[in-house]
Amino acid sequence: MKQGERAVFASKLGIILATAGSAVGLGNVWRFPSMTGQNGGASFILIYIACVLLLGLPCMLNEFIIGRRAQANAARAYERLAGGTPWRFIGYFGVFTGFLIAGYYVVVSGWCLQYVYASVSGDLTGNLTGDLAGDSKIISNYFDTFKADPLKPILWLVLFFALSHYIISRGVEKGIERASKIMMPLLFVLLVVIAVAACTLPGAGKGIQFLFDPDFSKIGGSVMLDALGQAFYSLSVGMGCLCTYASYFKRDTHLTKSALQIISIDSLIAILAGLMIFPAVFSTEVIDPGDGDGLVFKTLPYVFNKAFAAVPLVGNIIGVLFFALLSVAALTSLISLHEVCTAFFHEELNISRRRGALVVTIIGIIIGIFCSLSFYKTEIGLFGMSLFDLFNFVTGQIFLPLGGLLTCLFLGWYVPKRIVREEFTNQGTLRGRFFALYLFCVRYICPLAIALIFLHQFNLL
Ligand code: PHE
């Protein structure tokens, strides 16, 4: 379906599911639970939700407003509103960030596919003996050996990028929208099935309590700032992704309502991810929930196997479902990163969409290969970090908050208020009751909060 010359998402549901698909990803199932584990559980979740509403919502609206107003890829969208001033570089910066995130994101996505395969074939848990220390070592070694392999992870990441390429080259409505309409419900069903299975384990209550019974003594400065950063990452804010998707929204799409729906879905899925992980972890009574990044690829396969040991094969089936779920979540996010870059090449170089997608796929795979190889040869890196860790750190901790901060300043202080209000109220057809509150957040609260994240990250706070 076209709106003038430009593609649009055909339905309201399509808009919500595609954009929620971008937001829901490894950030929800991989990053959020490990952060919750490290930061003491329920109290972290409460602060996270406050950050999502106070910071994430206005920043998401910013990008919706810019994208729908300008009807162009991220780079040109900022350029159109910036009228030749240096503000226009925010959009280019977003496309650049998109490549870097896609490059390491696809590596982790490839690991998920390998784990689906290894859970089915029994490679992952087939050699376990029942001895606690020995078994967790076997699984831990499995992961370390696999990710440092020079070939296997690359084959999976190429396959993953090819899947994303296929969806993107089919277009906005037939590709992104249709795929999201299939994948998002599938993801939800998988999550609920695993969460229910995990919550009915003996001893699961302690995990549920960990998630919902806040211990306010755990709230310190760093917990609050971790929650802010995670809110950004999880909502895909700060690199033009939401802006690109919003350029496919219809003129009468209710931006505030859509943003609230997307944020609710993203938060619900993060909490459900906690509900499938912590009850299982606590029921085994042996694992420290604050295990960090290893939680998903080292701890969980072991935990599932042990927690469901009473009935043969159930642990394996849950493992397969879990990594399939993670792969689906990662794919809907990768296509959004892919789309930001594809729309850029397609429109800026005036080449066909398919060609644009191909250019992105080739560059993305090359970056992905280098990221993956940085586990094989640790000298592939910069500033004392492997390339993978560098891109993960620099994008999540610096580029996304920086993009969000600049966008707040741009929209709050540079773009005429009239334009912002017009877009917020769909050209005056909506009452826009929350406009003043929104503008206050964009002008003051968000820039201040994001500045705090930075000060914290550079140890100035
Ligand atoms: N929001 C995605 C996740 O939670 C990550 C992402 C960040 C995707 C930025 C696109 C842009 O996994």
XYZ file of C-alpha atoms and ligand atoms in Angstrom:
473
model
C 0.000 0.000 0.000
C 1.335 3.449 -0.836
C 0.799 6.857 0.681
C 1.787 9.146 -2.168
C 5.060 7.646 -3.345
C 6.134 6.159 -0.080
C 5.432 2.693 1.310
C 3.326 2.498 4.479
C 2.405 -0.186 6.969
C -1.049 -1.312 5.898
C -2.731 -1.730 9.281
C -2.657 -0.396 12.831
C -1.815 -3.843 14.109
C 1.035 -4.018 11.601
C 2.463 -0.749 12.914
C 2.341 -1.918 16.509
C 3.721 -5.396 15.856
C 6.516 -4.248 13.530
C 7.674 -1.513 15.891
C 7.310 -3.711 18.954
C 9.287 -6.293 16.966
C 12.138 -3.854 16.723
C 11.991 -3.093 20.435
C 11.600 -6.666 21.632
C 14.851 -8.487 21.105
C 18.007 -9.729 22.745
C 17.713 -6.691 25.001
C 14.590 -8.148 26.639
C 15.535 -11.799 26.881
C 19.313 -11.621 27.145
C 20.221 -8.257 28.662
C 17.240 -7.423 30.892
C 17.236 -10.628 32.977
C 20.970 -10.499 33.587
C 20.750 -6.838 34.605
C 17.817 -7.613 36.883
C 19.834 -10.444 38.397
C 22.847 -8.249 38.997
C 20.824 -5.353 40.394
C 18.742 -7.145 42.995
C 15.478 -8.011 41.205
C 12.167 -6.257 41.889
C 13.534 -2.872 42.947
C 15.456 -2.671 39.650
C 12.300 -3.533 37.704
C 10.341 -0.729 39.362
C 12.985 1.833 38.493
C 13.266 0.417 34.997
C 9.534 0.907 34.435
C 9.736 4.466 35.744
C 12.589 5.163 33.307
C 10.685 3.633 30.405
C 7.712 5.904 31.030
C 9.577 9.086 31.872
C 12.460 8.790 29.447
C 11.664 6.119 26.880
C 8.192 7.342 26.007
C 9.146 10.956 25.142
C 12.232 9.805 23.215
C 10.169 7.328 21.244
C 7.661 10.076 20.430
C 10.501 12.331 19.275
C 11.539 9.844 16.642
C 7.952 9.148 15.607
C 7.396 12.870 15.094
C 10.557 13.383 13.053
C 10.054 10.286 10.905
C 6.410 10.788 10.103
C 6.825 14.505 9.458
C 9.779 14.090 7.112
C 8.657 10.915 5.294
C 12.214 9.857 4.632
C 15.058 7.631 5.826
C 16.712 8.661 9.104
C 19.484 10.751 7.518
C 17.199 12.732 5.246
C 14.505 13.045 7.905
C 16.768 14.995 10.259
C 18.159 16.932 7.312
C 14.677 18.035 6.238
C 13.869 19.431 9.666
C 17.353 20.810 10.296
C 17.491 22.907 7.126
C 21.231 22.781 6.485
C 22.310 23.200 10.126
C 24.682 20.680 11.745
C 21.697 19.043 13.490
C 21.296 17.076 10.273
C 24.258 14.882 11.188
C 22.233 13.162 13.938
C 20.530 11.120 11.210
C 23.776 10.047 9.561
C 25.115 9.143 12.957
C 22.054 6.928 13.450
C 22.675 5.014 10.216
C 26.320 4.513 11.188
C 25.250 3.261 14.637
C 22.779 0.919 12.931
C 25.617 -0.814 11.074
C 27.677 -1.242 14.219
C 24.780 -2.660 16.242
C 23.733 -4.965 13.394
C 27.344 -6.189 13.148
C 27.558 -7.542 16.685
C 23.849 -8.228 17.142
C 23.925 -10.745 14.308
C 26.784 -12.594 16.008
C 24.677 -13.200 19.129
C 21.695 -14.039 16.900
C 23.854 -16.655 15.161
C 24.759 -18.163 18.547
C 21.027 -18.557 19.215
C 20.589 -20.553 15.999
C 23.549 -22.749 16.921
C 21.952 -23.372 20.329
C 18.652 -24.372 18.722
C 20.597 -26.859 16.634
C 22.718 -28.055 19.561
C 19.651 -28.472 21.791
C 17.919 -30.567 19.143
C 20.965 -32.677 18.330
C 21.873 -33.196 21.990
C 25.355 -31.689 21.485
C 24.696 -29.222 24.248
C 23.473 -31.370 27.090
C 24.091 -34.905 25.798
C 27.345 -35.348 27.750
C 26.113 -34.206 31.137
C 26.731 -36.603 34.002
C 24.545 -35.213 36.781
C 27.538 -33.947 38.714
C 26.893 -30.295 39.522
C 30.308 -28.691 39.175
C 31.371 -30.926 36.282
C 28.192 -30.303 34.308
C 28.241 -26.534 34.544
C 31.867 -26.666 33.429
C 30.964 -28.778 30.383
C 28.290 -26.285 29.267
C 30.470 -23.318 30.017
C 33.334 -24.800 27.957
C 30.940 -25.593 25.150
C 30.065 -21.915 24.813
C 33.643 -20.664 25.110
C 34.894 -23.124 22.486
C 32.033 -22.459 20.107
C 32.207 -18.680 20.092
C 35.987 -18.752 19.556
C 35.654 -21.127 16.573
C 36.862 -19.412 13.369
C 34.134 -20.842 11.141
C 30.956 -22.122 12.808
C 29.633 -18.862 14.292
C 30.271 -17.164 10.951
C 28.178 -19.687 9.052
C 25.274 -19.074 11.439
C 25.564 -15.306 11.252
C 25.604 -15.378 7.454
C 22.473 -17.523 7.527
C 20.832 -15.119 9.971
C 21.656 -12.059 7.906
C 20.365 -13.850 4.822
C 17.018 -14.399 6.571
C 16.839 -10.728 7.421
C 17.811 -9.850 3.840
C 15.002 -11.993 2.477
C 12.407 -10.236 4.639
C 13.728 -6.728 3.977
C 13.979 -7.166 0.226
C 10.291 -8.148 0.111
C 9.419 -4.615 1.192
C 7.793 -2.758 4.047
C 4.322 -4.268 3.945
C 4.966 -7.696 2.403
C 8.275 -8.132 4.225
C 8.525 -6.380 7.578
C 4.827 -6.099 8.403
C 3.870 -9.608 7.367
C 6.872 -11.212 9.077
C 6.147 -9.318 12.295
C 2.525 -10.407 12.254
C 3.692 -14.028 12.235
C 6.741 -13.784 14.472
C 5.453 -11.594 17.309
C 2.477 -13.807 18.256
C 4.747 -16.862 17.936
C 7.226 -15.262 20.280
C 4.506 -14.456 22.773
C 3.164 -18.011 22.773
C 6.661 -19.480 23.243
C 7.314 -17.098 26.119
C 4.086 -17.939 27.892
C 4.630 -21.697 27.452
C 8.144 -21.553 28.921
C 7.180 -19.100 31.665
C 4.270 -21.321 32.761
C 6.524 -24.393 32.716
C 9.174 -22.544 34.749
C 6.707 -21.136 37.291
C 5.259 -24.558 38.058
C 8.638 -26.029 39.032
C 9.082 -26.899 42.682
C 10.851 -24.015 44.403
C 9.909 -21.548 41.646
C 8.274 -19.284 44.234
C 11.643 -17.879 45.278
C 12.316 -16.748 41.721
C 8.900 -15.099 41.485
C 9.500 -13.382 44.816
C 12.880 -12.167 43.561
C 11.079 -10.523 40.627
C 8.130 -8.975 42.435
C 9.085 -8.342 46.044
C 11.238 -5.214 46.036
C 14.125 -4.758 48.422
C 14.607 -1.004 48.457
C 17.877 -1.243 50.311
C 19.363 -2.378 46.968
C 18.577 0.923 45.234
C 21.738 2.906 44.725
C 23.008 5.372 42.161
C 24.285 2.758 39.758
C 21.038 0.749 39.774
C 19.110 3.799 38.664
C 21.527 4.595 35.886
C 21.715 0.978 34.677
C 17.936 1.032 34.420
C 18.021 4.203 32.326
C 20.532 2.728 29.865
C 18.571 -0.511 29.570
C 15.352 1.408 28.887
C 17.047 3.081 25.931
C 18.490 -0.060 24.500
C 15.343 -2.080 24.889
C 13.100 0.470 23.191
C 15.462 0.876 20.177
C 15.675 4.585 20.902
C 18.512 6.809 19.725
C 19.603 5.673 16.269
C 16.829 6.496 13.840
C 15.216 3.091 13.889
C 11.876 4.321 15.227
C 12.199 7.345 12.972
C 12.532 5.142 9.879
C 9.568 2.977 10.888
C 7.494 6.084 11.661
C 8.081 7.294 8.125
C 5.889 4.323 7.107
C 3.107 5.254 9.582
C -0.111 6.734 8.282
C -1.003 10.390 8.735
C -3.787 9.472 11.151
C -1.754 7.046 13.278
C -2.198 8.085 16.919
C 1.452 8.478 17.918
C 1.036 8.656 21.696
C -1.316 5.706 21.837
C 0.954 3.636 19.577
C 4.024 4.495 21.656
C 2.207 3.483 24.855
C 1.130 0.183 23.304
C 4.637 -0.597 22.046
C 6.189 0.275 25.383
C 3.665 -1.923 27.202
C 4.421 -4.884 24.942
C 8.168 -4.397 25.343
C 7.958 -4.191 29.141
C 5.534 -7.096 29.405
C 7.872 -9.277 27.372
C 10.868 -8.284 29.481
C 8.957 -9.266 32.642
C 7.779 -12.531 31.046
C 11.406 -13.244 30.139
C 12.253 -12.789 33.819
C 9.385 -15.126 34.701
C 10.730 -17.856 32.485
C 14.326 -17.504 33.664
C 14.374 -16.786 37.417
C 11.912 -19.416 38.653
C 13.966 -22.039 36.769
C 17.247 -20.629 38.090
C 15.996 -20.470 41.687
C 14.403 -23.893 41.564
C 17.809 -25.482 40.974
C 19.095 -23.649 44.054
C 22.637 -23.670 42.791
C 23.065 -20.755 40.507
C 23.762 -17.170 41.339
C 21.102 -15.120 39.491
C 23.585 -12.323 39.044
C 25.679 -14.350 36.648
C 25.688 -11.616 33.979
C 26.091 -12.304 30.266
C 26.731 -15.996 30.772
C 23.185 -16.328 32.156
C 21.637 -17.195 28.812
C 24.328 -19.215 27.058
C 26.029 -20.903 30.013
C 23.673 -21.000 32.981
C 20.297 -21.497 31.331
C 20.952 -24.615 29.238
C 22.228 -26.251 32.379
C 19.379 -24.965 34.520
C 16.675 -26.108 32.096
C 18.247 -29.510 31.920
C 18.471 -29.860 35.664
C 15.167 -28.201 36.571
C 13.123 -30.402 34.257
C 15.191 -33.553 34.824
C 12.222 -35.412 36.371
C 10.574 -36.001 32.981
C 12.783 -37.217 30.120
C 13.336 -34.829 27.201
C 11.366 -31.934 28.712
C 14.556 -30.041 29.559
C 15.700 -30.453 25.947
C 12.377 -29.367 24.514
C 12.309 -26.279 26.741
C 15.890 -25.510 25.653
C 14.952 -25.760 21.974
C 11.884 -23.559 22.474
C 13.857 -21.004 24.440
C 16.576 -20.555 21.826
C 14.016 -20.575 19.022
C 12.268 -17.759 20.857
C 15.464 -15.841 21.272
C 16.197 -16.235 17.545
C 12.747 -14.946 16.574
C 13.078 -11.953 18.907
C 16.524 -11.199 17.500
C 15.307 -11.463 13.898
C 12.522 -8.889 14.279
C 15.065 -6.478 15.779
C 17.743 -7.175 13.178
C 15.305 -6.428 10.355
C 14.683 -3.010 11.888
C 18.414 -2.285 11.938
C 18.632 -3.619 8.382
C 15.764 -1.366 7.332
C 17.368 1.816 8.698
C 20.423 1.215 6.514
C 18.493 -0.146 3.500
C 16.160 2.879 3.400
C 19.237 5.093 3.572
C 21.007 3.544 0.561
C 17.798 3.107 -1.384
C 16.837 6.776 -1.079
C 20.188 8.529 -0.861
C 21.950 6.621 -3.647
C 18.778 6.346 -5.683
C 19.162 2.623 -6.127
C 16.402 0.025 -5.934
C 15.312 -1.230 -2.533
C 16.636 -4.705 -3.319
C 20.046 -3.321 -4.245
C 20.077 -1.176 -1.131
C 19.295 -4.240 0.972
C 22.087 -6.171 -0.740
C 24.650 -3.462 0.001
C 23.588 -3.509 3.662
C 23.710 -7.295 3.833
C 27.230 -7.393 2.422
C 28.576 -4.660 4.701
C 26.699 -6.099 7.715
C 28.077 -9.589 7.141
C 31.619 -8.246 6.833
C 31.293 -6.335 10.131
C 29.703 -9.419 11.707
C 32.572 -11.640 10.541
C 35.153 -9.331 12.101
C 33.152 -9.159 15.340
C 32.919 -12.924 15.493
C 36.588 -13.411 14.657
C 37.506 -11.119 17.511
C 36.785 -14.084 19.823
C 39.127 -16.263 17.763
C 41.951 -13.759 17.521
C 41.697 -11.418 20.455
C 43.966 -8.878 18.789
C 41.062 -7.947 16.469
C 39.941 -4.957 18.453
C 40.700 -1.446 19.604
C 41.327 0.330 22.895
C 42.053 -2.949 24.656
C 38.634 -4.429 23.794
C 37.659 -7.084 21.275
C 35.742 -5.658 18.323
C 32.566 -7.350 19.563
C 32.849 -5.859 23.051
C 33.837 -2.494 21.639
C 30.775 -2.246 19.361
C 28.503 -3.554 22.117
C 29.841 -0.998 24.575
C 30.198 1.979 22.274
C 26.717 1.660 20.750
C 24.697 0.707 23.853
C 26.440 2.898 26.365
C 27.473 5.883 24.259
C 25.940 6.203 20.791
C 22.286 5.415 21.651
C 22.097 7.737 24.672
C 23.976 10.382 22.699
C 21.585 10.066 19.734
C 18.633 10.296 22.135
C 20.072 13.302 23.924
C 20.808 15.181 20.689
C 17.341 14.371 19.370
C 15.754 15.794 22.545
C 17.754 18.991 22.186
C 16.996 19.197 18.462
C 13.245 18.697 18.797
C 12.861 20.469 22.131
C 14.867 23.583 21.330
C 15.500 23.874 17.585
C 12.486 22.593 15.631
C 9.606 25.135 15.795
C 7.102 24.176 18.475
C 4.308 24.581 15.919
C 5.657 21.710 13.832
C 6.107 19.462 16.841
C 2.583 20.199 18.021
C 1.096 19.634 14.558
C 2.638 16.209 14.328
C 1.826 15.345 17.951
C -1.849 16.185 17.416
C -2.145 14.803 13.857
C -2.511 18.303 12.365
C -4.784 19.465 15.174
C -7.291 16.619 14.835
C -6.398 15.290 18.296
C -6.635 17.251 21.520
C -3.028 16.639 22.488
C -3.734 16.865 26.217
C -0.259 15.687 27.125
C 1.646 17.933 24.766
C 2.878 20.341 27.460
C 4.046 17.453 29.647
C 5.755 15.816 26.688
C 7.555 19.011 25.730
C 8.684 19.566 29.304
C 10.199 16.071 29.401
C 11.915 16.573 26.052
C 13.332 19.951 26.975
C 14.413 19.311 30.547
C 13.911 15.884 32.086
C 15.285 13.665 29.312
C 18.432 15.686 28.527
C 19.212 15.855 32.228
C 18.644 12.161 32.848
C 20.714 11.143 29.834
C 23.492 13.506 30.841
C 23.505 11.684 34.192
C 24.000 8.334 32.444
C 27.033 9.753 30.709
C 28.533 11.224 33.826
C 28.073 7.881 35.508
C 29.619 5.952 32.648
C 32.696 8.065 32.580
C 32.953 7.804 36.352
C 32.341 11.472 36.876
C 29.409 10.767 39.151
N 15.691 -2.993 21.079
C 16.475 -4.092 20.612
C 16.511 -5.182 21.684
O 15.934 -5.036 22.729
C 17.878 -3.677 20.250
C 17.917 -2.566 19.239
C 18.515 -1.376 19.589
C 17.333 -2.726 17.991
C 18.536 -0.313 18.681
C 17.337 -1.672 17.088
C 17.935 -0.466 17.430
O 17.112 -6.175 21.492
